[in-house]
Coordinates of C-alpha atoms in Angstrom, one line a residue:
X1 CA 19.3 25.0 -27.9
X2 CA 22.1 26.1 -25.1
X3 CA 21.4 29.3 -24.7
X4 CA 24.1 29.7 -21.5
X5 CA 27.1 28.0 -19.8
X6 CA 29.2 28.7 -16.7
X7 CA 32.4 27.4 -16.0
X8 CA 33.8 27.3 -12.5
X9 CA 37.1 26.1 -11.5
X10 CA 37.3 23.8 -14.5
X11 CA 41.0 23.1 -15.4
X12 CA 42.7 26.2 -16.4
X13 CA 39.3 28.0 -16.0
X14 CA 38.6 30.5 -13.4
X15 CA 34.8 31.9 -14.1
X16 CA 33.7 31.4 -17.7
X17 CA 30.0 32.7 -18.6
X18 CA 29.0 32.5 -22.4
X19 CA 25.1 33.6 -23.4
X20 CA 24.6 32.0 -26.6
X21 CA 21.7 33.4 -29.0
X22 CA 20.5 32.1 -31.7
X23 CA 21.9 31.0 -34.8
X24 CA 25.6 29.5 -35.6
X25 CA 27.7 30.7 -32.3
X26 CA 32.2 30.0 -33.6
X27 CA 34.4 30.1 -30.6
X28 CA 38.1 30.2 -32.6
X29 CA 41.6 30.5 -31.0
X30 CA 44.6 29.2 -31.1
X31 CA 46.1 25.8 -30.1
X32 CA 45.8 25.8 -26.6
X33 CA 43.3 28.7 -25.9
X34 CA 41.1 26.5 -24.1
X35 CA 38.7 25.5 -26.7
X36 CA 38.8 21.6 -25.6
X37 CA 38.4 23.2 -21.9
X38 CA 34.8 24.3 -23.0
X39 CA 34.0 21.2 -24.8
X40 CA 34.9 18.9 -21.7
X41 CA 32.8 21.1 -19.6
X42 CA 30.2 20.5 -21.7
X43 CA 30.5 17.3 -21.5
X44 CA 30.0 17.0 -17.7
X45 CA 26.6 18.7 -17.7
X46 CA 25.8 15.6 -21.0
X47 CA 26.9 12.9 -18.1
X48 CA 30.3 12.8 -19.2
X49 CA 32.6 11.4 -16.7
X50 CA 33.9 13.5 -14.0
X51 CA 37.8 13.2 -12.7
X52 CA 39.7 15.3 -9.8
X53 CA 42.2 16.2 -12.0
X54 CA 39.3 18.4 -14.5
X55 CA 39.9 20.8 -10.5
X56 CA 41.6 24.2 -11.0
X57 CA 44.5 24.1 -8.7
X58 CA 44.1 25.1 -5.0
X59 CA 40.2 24.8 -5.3
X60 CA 38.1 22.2 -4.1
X61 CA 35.4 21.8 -5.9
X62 CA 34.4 22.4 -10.0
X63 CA 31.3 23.5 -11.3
X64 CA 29.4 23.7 -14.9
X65 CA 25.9 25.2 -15.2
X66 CA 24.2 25.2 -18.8
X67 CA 20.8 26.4 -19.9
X68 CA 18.8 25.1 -22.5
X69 CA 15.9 26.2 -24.4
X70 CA 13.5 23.1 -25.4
X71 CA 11.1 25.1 -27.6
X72 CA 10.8 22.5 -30.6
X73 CA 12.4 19.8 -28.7
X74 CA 10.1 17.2 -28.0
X75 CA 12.1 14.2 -26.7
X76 CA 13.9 16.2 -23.9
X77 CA 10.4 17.9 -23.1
X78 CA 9.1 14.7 -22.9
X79 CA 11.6 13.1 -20.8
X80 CA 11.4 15.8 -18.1
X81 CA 7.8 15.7 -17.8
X82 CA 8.1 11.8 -17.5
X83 CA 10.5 12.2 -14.5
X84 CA 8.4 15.1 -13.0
X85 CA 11.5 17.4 -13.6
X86 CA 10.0 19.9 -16.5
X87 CA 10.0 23.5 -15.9
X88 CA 7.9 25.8 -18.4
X89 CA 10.4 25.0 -21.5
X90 CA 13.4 25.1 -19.5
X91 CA 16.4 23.2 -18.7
X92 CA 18.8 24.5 -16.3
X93 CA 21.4 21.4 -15.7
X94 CA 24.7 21.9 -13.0
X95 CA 26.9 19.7 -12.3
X96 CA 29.4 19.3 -9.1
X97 CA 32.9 17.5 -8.9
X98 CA 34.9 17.7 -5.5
X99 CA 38.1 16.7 -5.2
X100 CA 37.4 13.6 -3.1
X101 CA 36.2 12.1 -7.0
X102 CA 32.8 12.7 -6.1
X103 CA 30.0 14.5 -8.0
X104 CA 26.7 15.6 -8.3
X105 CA 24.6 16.4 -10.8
X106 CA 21.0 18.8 -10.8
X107 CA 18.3 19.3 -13.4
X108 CA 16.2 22.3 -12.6
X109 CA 17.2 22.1 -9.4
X110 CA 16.6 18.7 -8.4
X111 CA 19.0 16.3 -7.7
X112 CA 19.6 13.4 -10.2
X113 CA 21.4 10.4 -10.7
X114 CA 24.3 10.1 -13.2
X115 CA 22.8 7.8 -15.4
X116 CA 19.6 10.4 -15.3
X117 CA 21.8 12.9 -16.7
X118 CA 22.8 11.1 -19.1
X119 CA 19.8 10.3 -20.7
X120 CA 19.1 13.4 -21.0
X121 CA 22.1 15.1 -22.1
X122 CA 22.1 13.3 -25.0
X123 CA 19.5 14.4 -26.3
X124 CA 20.3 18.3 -25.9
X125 CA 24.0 18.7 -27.1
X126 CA 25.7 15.9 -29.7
X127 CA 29.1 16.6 -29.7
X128 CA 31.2 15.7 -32.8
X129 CA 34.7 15.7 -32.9
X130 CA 37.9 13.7 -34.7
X131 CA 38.0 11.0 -31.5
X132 CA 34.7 11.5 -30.0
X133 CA 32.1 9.7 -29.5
X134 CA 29.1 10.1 -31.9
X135 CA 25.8 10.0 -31.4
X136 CA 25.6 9.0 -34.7
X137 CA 27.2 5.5 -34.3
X138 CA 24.9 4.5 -32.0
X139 CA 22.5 1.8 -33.0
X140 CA 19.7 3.3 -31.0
X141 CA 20.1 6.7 -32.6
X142 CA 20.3 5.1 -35.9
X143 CA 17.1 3.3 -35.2
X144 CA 15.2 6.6 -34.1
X145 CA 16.1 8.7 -37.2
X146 CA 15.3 5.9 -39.2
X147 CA 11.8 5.7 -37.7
X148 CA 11.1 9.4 -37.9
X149 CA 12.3 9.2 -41.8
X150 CA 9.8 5.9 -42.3
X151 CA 7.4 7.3 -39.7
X152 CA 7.5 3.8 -38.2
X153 CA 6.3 5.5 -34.6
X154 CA 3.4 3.7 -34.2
X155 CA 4.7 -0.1 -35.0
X156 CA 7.7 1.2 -32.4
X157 CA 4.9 1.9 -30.2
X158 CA 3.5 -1.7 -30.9
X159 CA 6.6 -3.5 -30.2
X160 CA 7.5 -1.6 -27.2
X161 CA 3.8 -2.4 -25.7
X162 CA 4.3 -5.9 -26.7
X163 CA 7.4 -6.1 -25.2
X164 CA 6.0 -5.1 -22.0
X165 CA 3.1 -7.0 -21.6
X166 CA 5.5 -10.2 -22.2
X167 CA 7.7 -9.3 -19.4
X168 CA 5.2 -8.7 -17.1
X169 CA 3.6 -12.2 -18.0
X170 CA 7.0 -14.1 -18.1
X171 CA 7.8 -11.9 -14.7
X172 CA 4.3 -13.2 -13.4
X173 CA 5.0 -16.8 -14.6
X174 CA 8.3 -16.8 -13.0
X175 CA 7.5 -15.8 -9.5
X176 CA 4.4 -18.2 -9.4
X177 CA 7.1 -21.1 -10.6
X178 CA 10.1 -20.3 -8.1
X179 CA 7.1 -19.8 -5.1
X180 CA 5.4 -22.7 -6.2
X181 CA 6.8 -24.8 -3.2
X182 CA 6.1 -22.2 -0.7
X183 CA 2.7 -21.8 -2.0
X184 CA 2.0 -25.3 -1.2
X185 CA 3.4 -25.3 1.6
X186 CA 1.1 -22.6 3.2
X187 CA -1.8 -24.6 1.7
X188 CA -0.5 -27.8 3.8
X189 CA -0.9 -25.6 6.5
X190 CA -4.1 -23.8 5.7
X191 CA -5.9 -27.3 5.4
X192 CA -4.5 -28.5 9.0
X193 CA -6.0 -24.9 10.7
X194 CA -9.3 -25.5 8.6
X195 CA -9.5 -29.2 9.7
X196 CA -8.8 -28.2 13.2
X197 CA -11.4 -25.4 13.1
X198 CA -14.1 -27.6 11.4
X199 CA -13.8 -30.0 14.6
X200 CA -14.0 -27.5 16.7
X201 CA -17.0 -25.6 15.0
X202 CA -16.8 -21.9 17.1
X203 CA -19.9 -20.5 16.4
X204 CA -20.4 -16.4 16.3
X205 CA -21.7 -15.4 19.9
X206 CA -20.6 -18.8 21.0
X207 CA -18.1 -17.4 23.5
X208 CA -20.0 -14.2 24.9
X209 CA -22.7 -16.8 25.5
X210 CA -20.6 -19.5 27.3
X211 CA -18.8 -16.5 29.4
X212 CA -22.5 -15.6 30.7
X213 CA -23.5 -19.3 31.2
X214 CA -20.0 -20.0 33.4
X215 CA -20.7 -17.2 35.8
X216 CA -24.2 -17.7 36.5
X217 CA -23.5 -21.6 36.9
X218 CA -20.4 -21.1 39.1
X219 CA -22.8 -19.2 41.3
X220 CA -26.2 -20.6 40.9
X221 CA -26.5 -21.1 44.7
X222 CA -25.9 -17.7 46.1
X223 CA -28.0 -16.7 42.9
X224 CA -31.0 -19.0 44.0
X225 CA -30.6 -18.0 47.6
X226 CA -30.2 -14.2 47.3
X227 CA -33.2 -14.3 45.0
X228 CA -35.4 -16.4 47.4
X229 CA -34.7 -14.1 50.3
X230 CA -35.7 -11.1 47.6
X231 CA -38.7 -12.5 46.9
X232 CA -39.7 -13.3 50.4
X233 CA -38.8 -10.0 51.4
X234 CA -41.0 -8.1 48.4
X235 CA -43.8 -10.7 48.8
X236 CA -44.3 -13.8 50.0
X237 CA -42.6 -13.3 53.6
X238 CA -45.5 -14.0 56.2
X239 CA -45.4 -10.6 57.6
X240 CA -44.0 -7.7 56.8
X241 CA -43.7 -7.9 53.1
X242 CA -42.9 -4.7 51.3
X243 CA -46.1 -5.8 49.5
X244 CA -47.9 -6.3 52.6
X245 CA -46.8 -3.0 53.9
X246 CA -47.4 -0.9 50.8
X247 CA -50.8 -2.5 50.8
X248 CA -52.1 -0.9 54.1
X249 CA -50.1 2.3 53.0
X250 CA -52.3 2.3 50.2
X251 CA -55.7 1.3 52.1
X252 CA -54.9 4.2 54.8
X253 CA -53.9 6.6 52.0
X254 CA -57.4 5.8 50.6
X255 CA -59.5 6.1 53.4
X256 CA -58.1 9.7 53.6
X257 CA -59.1 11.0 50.1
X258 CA -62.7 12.1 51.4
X259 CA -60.3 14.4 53.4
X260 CA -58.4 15.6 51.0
X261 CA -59.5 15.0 47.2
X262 CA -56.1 15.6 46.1
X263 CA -54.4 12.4 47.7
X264 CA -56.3 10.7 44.3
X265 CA -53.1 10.7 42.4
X266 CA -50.6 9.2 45.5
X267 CA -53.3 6.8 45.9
X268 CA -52.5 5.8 42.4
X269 CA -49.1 6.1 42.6
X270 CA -49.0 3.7 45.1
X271 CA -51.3 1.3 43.4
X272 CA -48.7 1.4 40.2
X273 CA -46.0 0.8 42.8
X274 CA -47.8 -2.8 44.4
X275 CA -48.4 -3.8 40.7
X276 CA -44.6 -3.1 40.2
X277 CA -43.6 -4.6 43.1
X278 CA -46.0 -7.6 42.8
X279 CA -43.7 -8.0 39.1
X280 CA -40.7 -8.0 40.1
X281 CA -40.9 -10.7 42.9
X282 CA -42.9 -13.2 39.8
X283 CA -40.2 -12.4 37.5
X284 CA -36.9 -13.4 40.5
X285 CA -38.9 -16.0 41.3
X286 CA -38.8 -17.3 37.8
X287 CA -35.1 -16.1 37.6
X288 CA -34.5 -18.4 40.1
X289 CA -36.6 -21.1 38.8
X290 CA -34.2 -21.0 35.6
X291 CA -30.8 -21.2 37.0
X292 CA -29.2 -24.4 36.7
X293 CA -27.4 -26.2 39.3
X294 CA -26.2 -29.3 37.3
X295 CA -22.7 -29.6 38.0
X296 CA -22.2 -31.3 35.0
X297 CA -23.1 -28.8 32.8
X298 CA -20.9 -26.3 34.7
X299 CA -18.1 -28.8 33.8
X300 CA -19.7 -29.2 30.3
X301 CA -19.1 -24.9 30.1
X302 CA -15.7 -24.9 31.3
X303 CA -14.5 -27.9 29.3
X304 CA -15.8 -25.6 26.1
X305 CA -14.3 -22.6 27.3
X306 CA -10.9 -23.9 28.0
X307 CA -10.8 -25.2 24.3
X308 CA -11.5 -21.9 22.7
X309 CA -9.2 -20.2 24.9
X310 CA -6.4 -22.8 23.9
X311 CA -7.2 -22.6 20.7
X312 CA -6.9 -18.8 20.4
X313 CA -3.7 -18.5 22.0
X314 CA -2.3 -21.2 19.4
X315 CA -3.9 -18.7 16.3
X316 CA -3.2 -15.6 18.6
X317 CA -6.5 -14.1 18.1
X318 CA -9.2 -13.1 20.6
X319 CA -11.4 -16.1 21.7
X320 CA -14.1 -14.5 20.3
X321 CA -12.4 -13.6 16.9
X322 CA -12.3 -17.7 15.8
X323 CA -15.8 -17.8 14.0
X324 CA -14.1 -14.7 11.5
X325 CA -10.9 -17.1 11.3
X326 CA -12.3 -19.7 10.8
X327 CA -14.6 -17.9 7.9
X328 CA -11.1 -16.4 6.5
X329 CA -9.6 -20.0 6.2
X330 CA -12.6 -21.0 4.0
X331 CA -12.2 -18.3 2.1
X332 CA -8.8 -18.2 1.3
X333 CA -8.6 -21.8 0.4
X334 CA -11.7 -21.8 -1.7
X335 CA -10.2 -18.4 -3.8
X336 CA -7.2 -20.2 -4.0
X337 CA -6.9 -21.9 -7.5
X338 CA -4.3 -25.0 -7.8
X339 CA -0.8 -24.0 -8.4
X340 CA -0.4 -26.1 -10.9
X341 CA -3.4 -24.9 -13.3
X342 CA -2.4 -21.5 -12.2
X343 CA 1.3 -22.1 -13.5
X344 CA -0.3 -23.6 -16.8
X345 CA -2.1 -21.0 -17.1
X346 CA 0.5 -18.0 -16.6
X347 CA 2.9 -20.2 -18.9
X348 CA 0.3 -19.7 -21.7
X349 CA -0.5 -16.2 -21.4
X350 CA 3.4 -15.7 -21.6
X351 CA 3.6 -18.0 -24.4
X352 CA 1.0 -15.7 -25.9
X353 CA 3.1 -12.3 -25.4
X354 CA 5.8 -13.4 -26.5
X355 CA 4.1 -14.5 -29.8
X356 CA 2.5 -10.9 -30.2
X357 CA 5.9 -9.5 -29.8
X358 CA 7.8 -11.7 -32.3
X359 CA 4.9 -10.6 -34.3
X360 CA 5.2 -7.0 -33.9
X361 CA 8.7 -6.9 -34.0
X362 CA 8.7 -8.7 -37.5
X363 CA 6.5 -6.2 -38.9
X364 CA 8.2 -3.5 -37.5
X365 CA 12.0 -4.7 -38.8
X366 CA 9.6 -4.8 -42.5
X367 CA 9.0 -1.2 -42.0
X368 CA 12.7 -0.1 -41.6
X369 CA 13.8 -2.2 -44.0
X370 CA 11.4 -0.9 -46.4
X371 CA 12.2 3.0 -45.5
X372 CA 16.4 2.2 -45.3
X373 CA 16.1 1.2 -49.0
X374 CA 14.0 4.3 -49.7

């Protein structure tokens, strides 16, 4: 129900503001009073449409507000809540015009489109008159008081679910069809990158591995020779050994615990420290033992290397990153069904909707002829 209007700069109008209450309201007046003024303005808040010319003179701008109260109206209530504009059972709707032919249009505050407004204006003020235009000769308003008189709701609510679910399927089969040759195309492509990654096999760890393997090639001599001179100098030098040396430190450290009982624990220390230093010269020694100083497996190591770094700047990925890409390709040619089958299969399923819907639209056209000849 309008329970209030404003009028601002509309026409003739200066500043109009009518509280309406409840019950029958008659505006009456004489030929040219204004009583079509207040009917257009109306109008503009339904979605009407909005001209310079509806500007008072010397103003720049008109403006109608109008208030509604939606207590027992359900489709407007509804509609607000669908577009997240409903505000505790009121509807306060304005609408702008400037006189550059522009306008703007609010419900509860928030701005809306035109054709928003529209759909909802109709459905909180019909307005009737000799020329105007009915809501009553529209089909769809026909259709909905026909449905509430042969409570037809729920086979409405049928058609309209059918009639989704077949767009969304013909929607689906038409994208797959017109992307059909891309598709294929990027599985021409996703074979060539899988064949090219099964020949070259990159295996997780493979390049961390072959980074360690290249630098202790490239410098297995000054490894083997540092590591000699080490162990010579912790142990097996003739003289002069840290071995040797810590060995007599030991002895004389010893002799001198009659002395002094609580050398006992250096003496130990230093025992722990030849064991430890006996160790570490065994384990470079074998260090040593193990490096490699084939040329041609250095040569083997960077031949690798240079492929998986060629390789990764072609895919742009981290050298190390090809075992996960090369995993992906699998993958995503192995989810990937055949177009073809895929089309044939979409083409069904719409095939399918739109037999449900025929359905449900027969059925419901039954219904409404069945309640129009009640």
């Amino acid at each position: 129900m309008l329970t209030y209007l404003q009028i601002r700069d509309f026409v003739l109008i200066d500043n109009v503001e009518l509280e309406l209450g409840p019950g029958l309201t008659v505006l009456t007046g004489e030929t040219g009073a204004g009583k079509s003024m207040l009917v257009d303005a109306l109008g503009l808040v339904r979605g009407d449409r909005a001209e310079p010319r509806q500007i008072r003179a010397g103003c720049d701008r008109a403006e109608v507000t109008a208030e509604f109260d939606l207590d027992g109206l359900a489709p407007p209530r509804a509609w607000l809540e669908k577009q997240d504009l409903a505000d505790d059972g009121q509807c306060l709707v304005r609408r702008v015009v400037a006189r550059t032919g522009r306008s703007r249009a609010f419900i509860n505050g928030t701005p809306v489109t035109l054709q928003d407004l529209k759909g909802l204006g109709e459905q909180l003020a019909d307005i009737h008159g000799q020329h105007d235009h009915q809501s009553l000769l529209r089909a769809e308003s026909q259709r909905r008081m026909l449905d509430a008189w042969g409570r037809n709701g729920p086979y409405a609510d049928r058609v309209a679910a059918a009639y989704r679910a077949w767009s969304e399927a013909e929607s689906a089969r038409a994208a797959l069809a017109t992307d059909q040759a891309r598709h294929s195309e990027r599985r021409a492509l996703l074979r060539f990158q899988l064949d090219e990654l099964n020949t070259l096999a990159p295996q997780p760890g493979e390049f961390a591995a072959l980074e360690v393997d290249h630098r202790r090639l490239a410098h297995a001599d000054e490894l083997v020779a540092t590591l000699g001179t080490l162990c010579d100098t912790l142990y097996e030098a003739d003289e002069g050994s840290v071995h040797d040396r810590l060995g007599r430190a030991t002895r004389e450290l010893a002799e001198l615990q009659s002395l002094d009982p609580t050398l006992a624990a250096h003496v130990e220390t230093l025992e722990e420290a030849l064991i430890r230093v006996s160790e570490s010269a065994s384990g470079l020694r074998h260090c040593a033992d193990r490096i490699d100083l084939d040329p041609e497996r250095l040569a083997q190591v960077e031949r690798r290397l240079e492929v998986l770094h060629e390789t990764a700047r072609k895919y742009r990925v981290p050298p190390d990153e090809l075992p996960q890409l090369h995993a992906s390709l699998v993958q995503e040619l192995g989810d990937d069904e055949d177009p073809d089958a895929h089309l044939a299969r979409l083409t069904e399923a719409a095939a399918a909707a739109a037999q449900e819907y025929h359905r449900a639209a027969a059925e419901l056209s039954q219904h409404r002829a069945t309640a129009s000849a009640a």
